[in-house]
Amino acid sequence: MAAAAWLKLSVALTCALLLSSSACHGLQVGYYKKTCPRVEAIVRDEVKRFVYKNAGIGAGLIRMFFHDCFVQGCDASVLLDPTPANPQPEKLSPPNFPSLRGFEVIDAAKDAVEKACPGVVSCADIVAFAGRDAAYFLSRMTMKINMPAGRLDGRVSNSTEALDNLPPPFFNLDQLIDSFAAKGLTAEDMVVLSGAHTIGVSHCSSFVSDRLAVPSDINTGFANVLRRQCPASPSPANDPTVNQDVVTPNALDNQYYKNVLAHKVLFTSDAALLATPATTQMVRDSANIPGQWEAKFNKAMVKMGAIEVKTGHQGEIRRKCRVVNH
Ligand code: HEM
Ligand SMILES: *[C@@H]1O[C@H](CO)[C@@H](O)[C@H](O)[C@H]1NC(C)=O
């Protein structure tokens, strides 16, 4: 315990002396240039194939990157399947199951990458590249993120940790800010990354009870549309999905912030961005200043990708993304 605390402290001090947090973790743009030069093209081709068939998979991949990074750091722990020794991994926890999607894209990308350069590329980096590439395609090839790599894959995946670290949709602003601060991200990073709710879907169960069943600030017309799409009490057997952004559902754009201002967003956590003047101003700027949100989202995705990255003996390069190496 004391030894672990000292190790953490000394790592933190060493990092503080280096220039940037990605340098501290050893993350680099073009990390595989020598060892697997085609990796980023291979992953991009696989993501393209799946996203052009179903844009929703792209939303799933961006969310997967977030859910990976917030639990045990960006280490592909979200990909691990249950085993007899570990029957409750992250992917079975309520924030991930049954809603998290895109696992088949990571499998396909890993297979293709292993053929080109066996044993070299981590699953954690593939998740980061895939999230980056989904943002590229869903933004009509305008969001070009230079995603550093060099993450190792973890060996721990625990559903309780997913529940403890992933913010639920009923969080208020203070709780959201705290949960991002616990990962080294600022309130502005939180506001900026929430813009990912400009794509994809939500299950009715994620918002009916606190947004439709009780008085809330949600737009009346929008609430009525949702009431027609959702049962009054969703259950696992009856839990439809609705688009998050009714205006441009498959475009990674700043429409989310216009929806927040119009009170046409699904979650308490989305509406909470208007709880203080400071965050309201961020929402307004993202909605009104062309290109500002896109530039901030680009940077925030890279920052999120550096959370608690594993190096050396903390991790491995998994052969199959769903199981730890023997
Ligand atoms: C700020 C705190 C956040 C909360 C409380 C939150 C919560 C949620 C919830 C409840 C859903 C719907 C799940 C379902 O019922 O199907 C969802 C969907 C989604 N979230 Fe978030 N989220 C947050 C931040 C983020 C961040 C940081 C990202 C990525 C940068 C993100 C990306 C997405 C995407 C893309 C979807 C749609 C997924 C799909 O269509 O498969 N979210 N989020
Ligand atoms: C998962 O994490 C929780 C909370 O940190 C802990 O109590 C539990 O023992 C862990 N489960 C496993 C299987 O390691």
Short mmCIF file of C-alpha atoms and ligand atoms in Angstrom, two decimals:
data_model
loop_
_atom_site.label_atom_id
_atom_site.label_comp_id
_atom_site.label_asym_id
_atom_site.label_seq_id
_atom_site.Cartn_x
_atom_site.Cartn_y
_atom_site.Cartn_z
CA MET A 1 0.00 0.00 0.00
CA ALA A 2 2.63 2.54 1.07
CA ALA A 3 5.02 1.24 -1.58
CA ALA A 4 2.34 1.55 -4.25
CA ALA A 5 1.55 5.07 -3.15
CA TRP A 6 5.23 6.03 -3.32
CA LEU A 7 5.59 4.49 -6.75
CA LYS A 8 2.61 6.50 -7.98
CA LEU A 9 4.04 9.66 -6.48
CA SER A 10 7.44 9.17 -8.06
CA VAL A 11 5.87 8.46 -11.44
CA ALA A 12 3.83 11.65 -11.06
CA LEU A 13 6.95 13.64 -10.18
CA THR A 14 8.90 12.19 -13.10
CA CYS A 15 6.01 13.07 -15.42
CA ALA A 16 5.84 16.61 -14.08
CA LEU A 17 9.43 17.12 -15.27
CA LEU A 18 8.59 16.07 -18.82
CA LEU A 19 7.02 18.39 -21.35
CA SER A 20 3.62 16.85 -21.94
CA SER A 21 1.44 14.15 -20.50
CA SER A 22 1.68 12.08 -23.67
CA ALA A 23 5.48 12.21 -23.54
CA CYS A 24 5.19 11.17 -19.91
CA HIS A 25 3.26 8.07 -20.87
CA GLY A 26 5.49 7.44 -23.87
CA LEU A 27 2.60 7.97 -26.27
CA GLN A 28 3.71 9.12 -29.72
CA VAL A 29 2.07 10.03 -32.99
CA GLY A 30 3.25 7.44 -35.53
CA TYR A 31 4.33 5.06 -32.76
CA TYR A 32 4.13 2.03 -35.11
CA LYS A 33 5.91 3.70 -38.07
CA LYS A 34 8.81 1.23 -37.90
CA THR A 35 7.12 -1.86 -36.43
CA CYS A 36 3.78 -1.85 -38.27
CA PRO A 37 3.70 0.95 -40.82
CA ARG A 38 0.29 0.09 -42.23
CA VAL A 39 -1.59 -0.27 -38.94
CA GLU A 40 -3.44 3.03 -39.06
CA ALA A 41 -4.52 2.45 -42.67
CA ILE A 42 -5.68 -1.07 -41.82
CA VAL A 43 -7.79 0.08 -38.88
CA ARG A 44 -9.22 2.96 -40.90
CA ASP A 45 -10.29 0.58 -43.71
CA GLU A 46 -12.11 -1.69 -41.25
CA VAL A 47 -13.84 1.23 -39.52
CA LYS A 48 -14.86 2.64 -42.90
CA ARG A 49 -16.35 -0.70 -43.98
CA PHE A 50 -18.52 -0.96 -40.85
CA VAL A 51 -19.47 2.71 -40.50
CA TYR A 52 -20.61 3.01 -44.12
CA LYS A 53 -22.90 0.02 -43.54
CA ASN A 54 -24.20 1.42 -40.22
CA ALA A 55 -23.28 4.91 -38.98
CA GLY A 56 -24.43 3.90 -35.48
CA ILE A 57 -21.40 1.65 -35.17
CA GLY A 58 -19.23 4.74 -35.48
CA ALA A 59 -21.06 6.27 -32.52
CA GLY A 60 -20.47 3.03 -30.65
CA LEU A 61 -16.72 3.20 -31.33
CA ILE A 62 -16.39 6.77 -30.05
CA ARG A 63 -18.27 5.81 -26.91
CA MET A 64 -16.17 2.66 -26.54
CA PHE A 65 -13.01 4.77 -26.46
CA PHE A 66 -14.49 6.91 -23.65
CA HIS A 67 -15.69 3.88 -21.68
CA ASP A 68 -12.31 2.19 -22.08
CA CYS A 69 -10.31 5.22 -20.94
CA PHE A 70 -12.42 6.00 -17.85
CA VAL A 71 -12.03 2.53 -16.36
CA GLN A 72 -8.46 1.34 -15.65
CA GLY A 73 -7.22 3.88 -18.20
CA CYS A 74 -7.11 3.39 -21.98
CA ASP A 75 -6.08 -0.26 -21.83
CA ALA A 76 -8.74 -2.21 -23.76
CA SER A 77 -10.11 -3.59 -20.47
CA VAL A 78 -13.59 -2.92 -21.87
CA LEU A 79 -13.00 -5.60 -24.52
CA LEU A 80 -12.36 -8.54 -22.19
CA ASP A 81 -15.00 -11.29 -22.29
CA PRO A 82 -16.23 -13.03 -19.13
CA THR A 83 -14.31 -16.14 -18.05
CA PRO A 84 -14.93 -18.61 -15.21
CA ALA A 85 -12.21 -16.81 -13.22
CA ASN A 86 -13.62 -13.35 -14.06
CA PRO A 87 -17.36 -13.69 -14.70
CA GLN A 88 -18.18 -9.96 -14.39
CA PRO A 89 -15.86 -7.90 -16.63
CA GLU A 90 -16.51 -4.25 -17.52
CA LYS A 91 -18.42 -5.06 -20.67
CA LEU A 92 -21.20 -6.72 -18.62
CA SER A 93 -21.71 -3.74 -16.30
CA PRO A 94 -24.91 -1.64 -16.68
CA PRO A 95 -23.20 1.33 -18.41
CA ASN A 96 -21.90 -1.05 -21.09
CA PHE A 97 -24.41 -3.87 -21.38
CA PRO A 98 -26.38 -4.17 -23.58
CA SER A 99 -25.75 -0.71 -25.05
CA LEU A 100 -22.06 -0.64 -25.96
CA ARG A 101 -21.48 -1.60 -29.58
CA GLY A 102 -18.71 -1.96 -32.14
CA PHE A 103 -16.79 -4.89 -30.63
CA GLU A 104 -16.92 -6.72 -33.98
CA VAL A 105 -15.05 -3.82 -35.62
CA ILE A 106 -12.20 -4.12 -33.12
CA ASP A 107 -12.07 -7.90 -33.69
CA ALA A 108 -11.90 -7.42 -37.48
CA ALA A 109 -9.27 -4.70 -37.18
CA LYS A 110 -7.16 -6.78 -34.78
CA ASP A 111 -7.33 -9.82 -37.11
CA ALA A 112 -6.20 -7.73 -40.07
CA VAL A 113 -3.45 -6.05 -38.04
CA GLU A 114 -2.17 -9.39 -36.64
CA LYS A 115 -1.83 -10.71 -40.23
CA ALA A 116 0.31 -7.72 -41.19
CA CYS A 117 2.42 -7.50 -38.02
CA PRO A 118 1.80 -10.20 -35.42
CA GLY A 119 2.18 -9.37 -31.75
CA VAL A 120 3.06 -5.72 -32.18
CA VAL A 121 -0.07 -3.55 -31.89
CA SER A 122 -2.07 -3.31 -28.66
CA CYS A 123 -5.85 -3.58 -28.57
CA ALA A 124 -5.91 -0.33 -26.58
CA ASP A 125 -4.30 1.50 -29.51
CA ILE A 126 -6.76 -0.11 -31.93
CA VAL A 127 -9.66 1.19 -29.79
CA ALA A 128 -8.10 4.67 -29.87
CA PHE A 129 -7.48 4.56 -33.63
CA ALA A 130 -11.00 3.25 -34.25
CA GLY A 131 -12.60 6.03 -32.17
CA ARG A 132 -10.49 8.56 -34.04
CA ASP A 133 -11.45 7.07 -37.42
CA ALA A 134 -15.16 6.95 -36.54
CA ALA A 135 -14.93 10.69 -35.78
CA TYR A 136 -13.26 11.19 -39.17
CA PHE A 137 -15.97 9.42 -41.17
CA LEU A 138 -18.94 10.78 -39.20
CA SER A 139 -17.61 14.32 -39.63
CA ARG A 140 -17.47 13.83 -43.43
CA MET A 141 -13.70 13.58 -43.33
CA THR A 142 -13.16 16.92 -41.59
CA MET A 143 -12.18 15.83 -38.05
CA LYS A 144 -8.54 14.86 -38.43
CA ILE A 145 -7.15 13.79 -35.08
CA ASN A 146 -3.43 13.02 -34.70
CA MET A 147 -3.87 10.20 -32.22
CA PRO A 148 -0.68 9.21 -30.38
CA ALA A 149 -0.16 5.51 -29.63
CA GLY A 150 1.92 3.24 -27.41
CA ARG A 151 -0.70 2.08 -24.91
CA LEU A 152 -0.46 -1.38 -23.41
CA ASP A 153 -3.39 -3.72 -22.76
CA GLY A 154 -4.49 -4.33 -19.18
CA ARG A 155 -5.25 -7.60 -17.46
CA VAL A 156 -7.96 -6.36 -15.06
CA SER A 157 -11.58 -5.86 -16.04
CA ASN A 158 -14.15 -5.49 -13.27
CA SER A 159 -17.80 -4.49 -13.74
CA THR A 160 -17.93 -2.71 -10.38
CA GLU A 161 -15.14 -0.39 -11.49
CA ALA A 162 -17.11 0.50 -14.62
CA LEU A 163 -20.11 1.36 -12.47
CA ASP A 164 -17.93 3.46 -10.14
CA ASN A 165 -16.04 5.39 -12.84
CA LEU A 166 -18.49 6.01 -15.68
CA PRO A 167 -20.83 8.96 -15.09
CA PRO A 168 -24.51 7.98 -15.31
CA PRO A 169 -27.03 10.07 -17.27
CA PHE A 170 -28.75 11.37 -14.13
CA PHE A 171 -25.62 13.15 -12.81
CA ASN A 172 -25.81 16.89 -12.11
CA LEU A 173 -23.10 19.35 -13.16
CA ASP A 174 -20.98 19.06 -10.00
CA GLN A 175 -21.02 15.28 -10.21
CA LEU A 176 -20.06 15.36 -13.89
CA ILE A 177 -17.20 17.76 -13.24
CA ASP A 178 -15.97 15.58 -10.36
CA SER A 179 -16.09 12.41 -12.40
CA PHE A 180 -14.03 13.99 -15.19
CA ALA A 181 -11.66 15.62 -12.69
CA ALA A 182 -10.98 12.15 -11.28
CA LYS A 183 -9.52 11.35 -14.72
CA GLY A 184 -7.50 14.57 -14.99
CA LEU A 185 -10.02 16.24 -17.28
CA THR A 186 -11.40 19.76 -16.78
CA ALA A 187 -14.98 21.02 -16.75
CA GLU A 188 -14.36 22.36 -20.24
CA ASP A 189 -13.11 18.95 -21.42
CA MET A 190 -16.37 17.53 -20.04
CA VAL A 191 -18.49 20.08 -21.89
CA VAL A 192 -16.50 19.55 -25.09
CA LEU A 193 -16.56 15.74 -24.98
CA SER A 194 -20.30 15.69 -24.22
CA GLY A 195 -20.66 17.00 -27.77
CA ALA A 196 -20.26 13.36 -28.86
CA HIS A 197 -23.96 13.13 -28.04
CA THR A 198 -24.50 14.68 -31.45
CA ILE A 199 -24.47 11.13 -32.86
CA GLY A 200 -25.82 7.72 -31.96
CA VAL A 201 -28.74 6.57 -29.90
CA SER A 202 -29.90 6.01 -26.35
CA HIS A 203 -32.12 3.38 -24.86
CA CYS A 204 -35.32 4.80 -23.38
CA SER A 205 -34.34 3.41 -19.96
CA SER A 206 -31.47 5.91 -19.80
CA PHE A 207 -33.75 8.95 -19.58
CA VAL A 208 -37.46 8.16 -19.15
CA SER A 209 -37.55 8.14 -15.35
CA ASP A 210 -35.74 11.43 -14.69
CA ARG A 211 -36.69 13.37 -17.84
CA LEU A 212 -40.16 12.30 -18.99
CA ALA A 213 -41.85 10.80 -15.92
CA VAL A 214 -41.22 13.81 -13.68
CA PRO A 215 -41.17 17.56 -14.33
CA SER A 216 -37.94 18.58 -16.08
CA ASP A 217 -36.66 21.41 -18.25
CA ILE A 218 -37.04 19.31 -21.41
CA ASN A 219 -38.82 20.99 -24.36
CA THR A 220 -42.51 20.00 -24.28
CA GLY A 221 -42.79 19.12 -27.97
CA PHE A 222 -39.57 17.12 -27.87
CA ALA A 223 -40.75 15.30 -24.72
CA ASN A 224 -44.00 14.36 -26.45
CA VAL A 225 -42.13 12.93 -29.44
CA LEU A 226 -40.03 10.86 -27.02
CA ARG A 227 -43.14 9.68 -25.15
CA ARG A 228 -44.45 8.26 -28.40
CA GLN A 229 -41.18 6.38 -28.96
CA CYS A 230 -40.65 5.11 -25.41
CA PRO A 231 -42.74 3.00 -23.03
CA ALA A 232 -43.68 4.77 -19.78
CA SER A 233 -41.66 2.17 -17.84
CA PRO A 234 -38.93 0.66 -20.01
CA SER A 235 -37.80 -2.87 -19.11
CA PRO A 236 -35.03 -5.06 -20.52
CA ALA A 237 -37.67 -6.74 -22.68
CA ASN A 238 -39.10 -3.44 -23.91
CA ASP A 239 -36.41 -0.79 -24.21
CA PRO A 240 -36.33 0.86 -27.65
CA THR A 241 -33.62 3.29 -28.75
CA VAL A 242 -34.05 6.87 -29.96
CA ASN A 243 -31.66 9.18 -31.78
CA GLN A 244 -29.74 11.55 -29.53
CA ASP A 245 -29.65 14.37 -32.06
CA VAL A 246 -32.96 14.61 -33.89
CA VAL A 247 -31.64 17.25 -36.31
CA THR A 248 -28.50 15.60 -37.76
CA PRO A 249 -28.45 12.15 -36.11
CA ASN A 250 -25.41 10.74 -37.92
CA ALA A 251 -23.24 13.83 -38.27
CA LEU A 252 -20.43 14.62 -35.86
CA ASP A 253 -21.11 18.36 -35.73
CA ASN A 254 -21.92 21.09 -33.19
CA GLN A 255 -25.70 20.54 -33.44
CA TYR A 256 -25.62 19.00 -29.94
CA TYR A 257 -24.98 22.44 -28.42
CA LYS A 258 -27.89 23.98 -30.30
CA ASN A 259 -30.02 21.14 -28.93
CA VAL A 260 -28.79 21.84 -25.38
CA LEU A 261 -29.77 25.51 -25.73
CA ALA A 262 -33.18 24.47 -27.11
CA HIS A 263 -33.70 21.99 -24.23
CA LYS A 264 -33.95 19.20 -26.81
CA VAL A 265 -31.48 16.77 -25.25
CA LEU A 266 -32.11 13.40 -23.66
CA PHE A 267 -30.18 13.32 -20.40
CA THR A 268 -30.09 15.24 -17.15
CA SER A 269 -26.31 15.28 -17.77
CA ASP A 270 -26.82 17.07 -21.11
CA ALA A 271 -29.25 19.63 -19.67
CA ALA A 272 -26.84 20.16 -16.73
CA LEU A 273 -24.41 22.01 -19.00
CA LEU A 274 -26.69 25.04 -18.56
CA ALA A 275 -26.48 24.91 -14.74
CA THR A 276 -23.81 27.63 -14.43
CA PRO A 277 -23.00 30.79 -16.42
CA ALA A 278 -19.49 29.49 -17.18
CA THR A 279 -20.62 26.19 -18.75
CA THR A 280 -23.55 27.93 -20.46
CA GLN A 281 -21.07 30.25 -22.16
CA MET A 282 -19.05 27.24 -23.37
CA VAL A 283 -22.25 25.73 -24.79
CA ARG A 284 -23.12 29.01 -26.54
CA ASP A 285 -19.66 29.37 -28.03
CA SER A 286 -19.66 25.78 -29.29
CA ALA A 287 -23.09 26.34 -30.82
CA ASN A 288 -22.32 29.71 -32.38
CA ILE A 289 -18.65 29.96 -33.33
CA PRO A 290 -18.01 27.90 -36.47
CA GLY A 291 -15.20 25.38 -36.07
CA GLN A 292 -14.54 26.10 -32.39
CA TRP A 293 -16.07 22.95 -30.97
CA GLU A 294 -14.50 20.77 -33.65
CA ALA A 295 -11.01 22.03 -32.78
CA LYS A 296 -11.61 21.54 -29.06
CA PHE A 297 -13.09 18.07 -29.50
CA ASN A 298 -10.06 17.05 -31.54
CA LYS A 299 -7.72 18.04 -28.68
CA ALA A 300 -9.95 16.61 -25.96
CA MET A 301 -10.04 13.19 -27.64
CA VAL A 302 -6.22 13.10 -27.56
CA LYS A 303 -6.22 14.14 -23.90
CA MET A 304 -8.80 11.49 -23.04
CA GLY A 305 -6.62 8.95 -24.86
CA ALA A 306 -3.77 9.57 -22.40
CA ILE A 307 -5.73 8.72 -19.24
CA GLU A 308 -3.85 6.31 -16.94
CA VAL A 309 -2.02 4.68 -19.82
CA LYS A 310 -0.13 1.50 -18.90
CA THR A 311 3.54 0.94 -19.67
CA GLY A 312 6.18 -1.71 -19.00
CA HIS A 313 5.08 -4.47 -16.65
CA GLN A 314 1.64 -2.88 -16.14
CA GLY A 315 0.44 -4.25 -19.45
CA GLU A 316 0.92 -6.48 -22.47
CA ILE A 317 0.14 -6.68 -26.18
CA ARG A 318 -2.84 -8.98 -26.27
CA ARG A 319 -2.97 -11.56 -29.03
CA LYS A 320 -6.76 -11.60 -29.02
CA CYS A 321 -8.57 -8.52 -27.79
CA ARG A 322 -11.22 -10.47 -25.87
CA VAL A 323 -8.81 -12.48 -23.66
CA VAL A 324 -5.65 -11.76 -21.69
CA ASN A 325 -2.48 -13.59 -22.80
CA HIS A 326 -1.54 -16.75 -20.89
C1 HEM B 1 -20.58 13.57 -19.64
C2 HEM B 1 -20.96 12.40 -19.18
C3 HEM B 1 -21.66 11.38 -20.06
C4 HEM B 1 -22.78 10.71 -19.73
C5 HEM B 1 -23.57 10.82 -18.43
C6 HEM B 1 -23.10 9.85 -20.84
C7 HEM B 1 -24.17 8.98 -20.90
C8 HEM B 1 -24.58 8.30 -22.03
C9 HEM B 1 -25.73 7.44 -22.09
C10 HEM B 1 -26.65 7.10 -20.93
C11 HEM B 1 -25.83 7.02 -23.37
C12 HEM B 1 -26.93 6.12 -23.95
C13 HEM B 1 -26.69 4.66 -23.64
C14 HEM B 1 -27.90 3.86 -24.01
O1 HEM B 1 -28.83 3.86 -23.22
O2 HEM B 1 -27.93 3.26 -25.11
C15 HEM B 1 -24.76 7.59 -24.12
C16 HEM B 1 -24.54 7.40 -25.45
C17 HEM B 1 -23.43 7.85 -26.13
N1 HEM B 1 -22.37 8.53 -25.58
FE1 HEM B 1 -22.30 9.34 -23.74
N2 HEM B 1 -22.17 10.05 -21.83
C18 HEM B 1 -21.26 10.96 -21.39
C19 HEM B 1 -20.12 11.38 -22.05
C20 HEM B 1 -19.73 10.89 -23.27
C21 HEM B 1 -18.43 11.10 -23.86
C22 HEM B 1 -17.27 11.81 -23.18
C23 HEM B 1 -18.45 10.50 -25.08
C24 HEM B 1 -17.34 10.39 -26.10
C25 HEM B 1 -16.43 11.31 -26.31
C26 HEM B 1 -19.77 9.95 -25.27
C27 HEM B 1 -20.22 9.33 -26.41
C28 HEM B 1 -21.46 8.75 -26.56
C29 HEM B 1 -21.96 8.25 -27.83
C30 HEM B 1 -21.28 8.36 -29.17
C31 HEM B 1 -23.19 7.67 -27.55
C32 HEM B 1 -24.11 6.94 -28.56
C33 HEM B 1 -23.66 5.47 -28.58
C34 HEM B 1 -24.36 4.59 -29.59
O3 HEM B 1 -25.18 5.07 -30.39
O4 HEM B 1 -24.07 3.39 -29.58
N3 HEM B 1 -20.50 10.17 -24.14
N4 HEM B 1 -23.99 8.36 -23.27
C1 LIG B 2 -14.03 -5.49 -8.36
O1 LIG B 2 -13.86 -4.23 -7.76
C2 LIG B 2 -14.54 -4.08 -6.54
C3 LIG B 2 -14.49 -2.63 -6.12
O2 LIG B 2 -13.22 -2.08 -6.33
C4 LIG B 2 -13.96 -5.05 -5.50
O3 LIG B 2 -14.64 -4.92 -4.28
C5 LIG B 2 -14.11 -6.46 -6.05
O4 LIG B 2 -13.48 -7.37 -5.19
C6 LIG B 2 -13.50 -6.58 -7.44
N1 LIG B 2 -13.84 -7.89 -8.00
C7 LIG B 2 -12.92 -8.70 -8.49
C8 LIG B 2 -13.42 -9.98 -9.09
O5 LIG B 2 -11.74 -8.45 -8.49
#
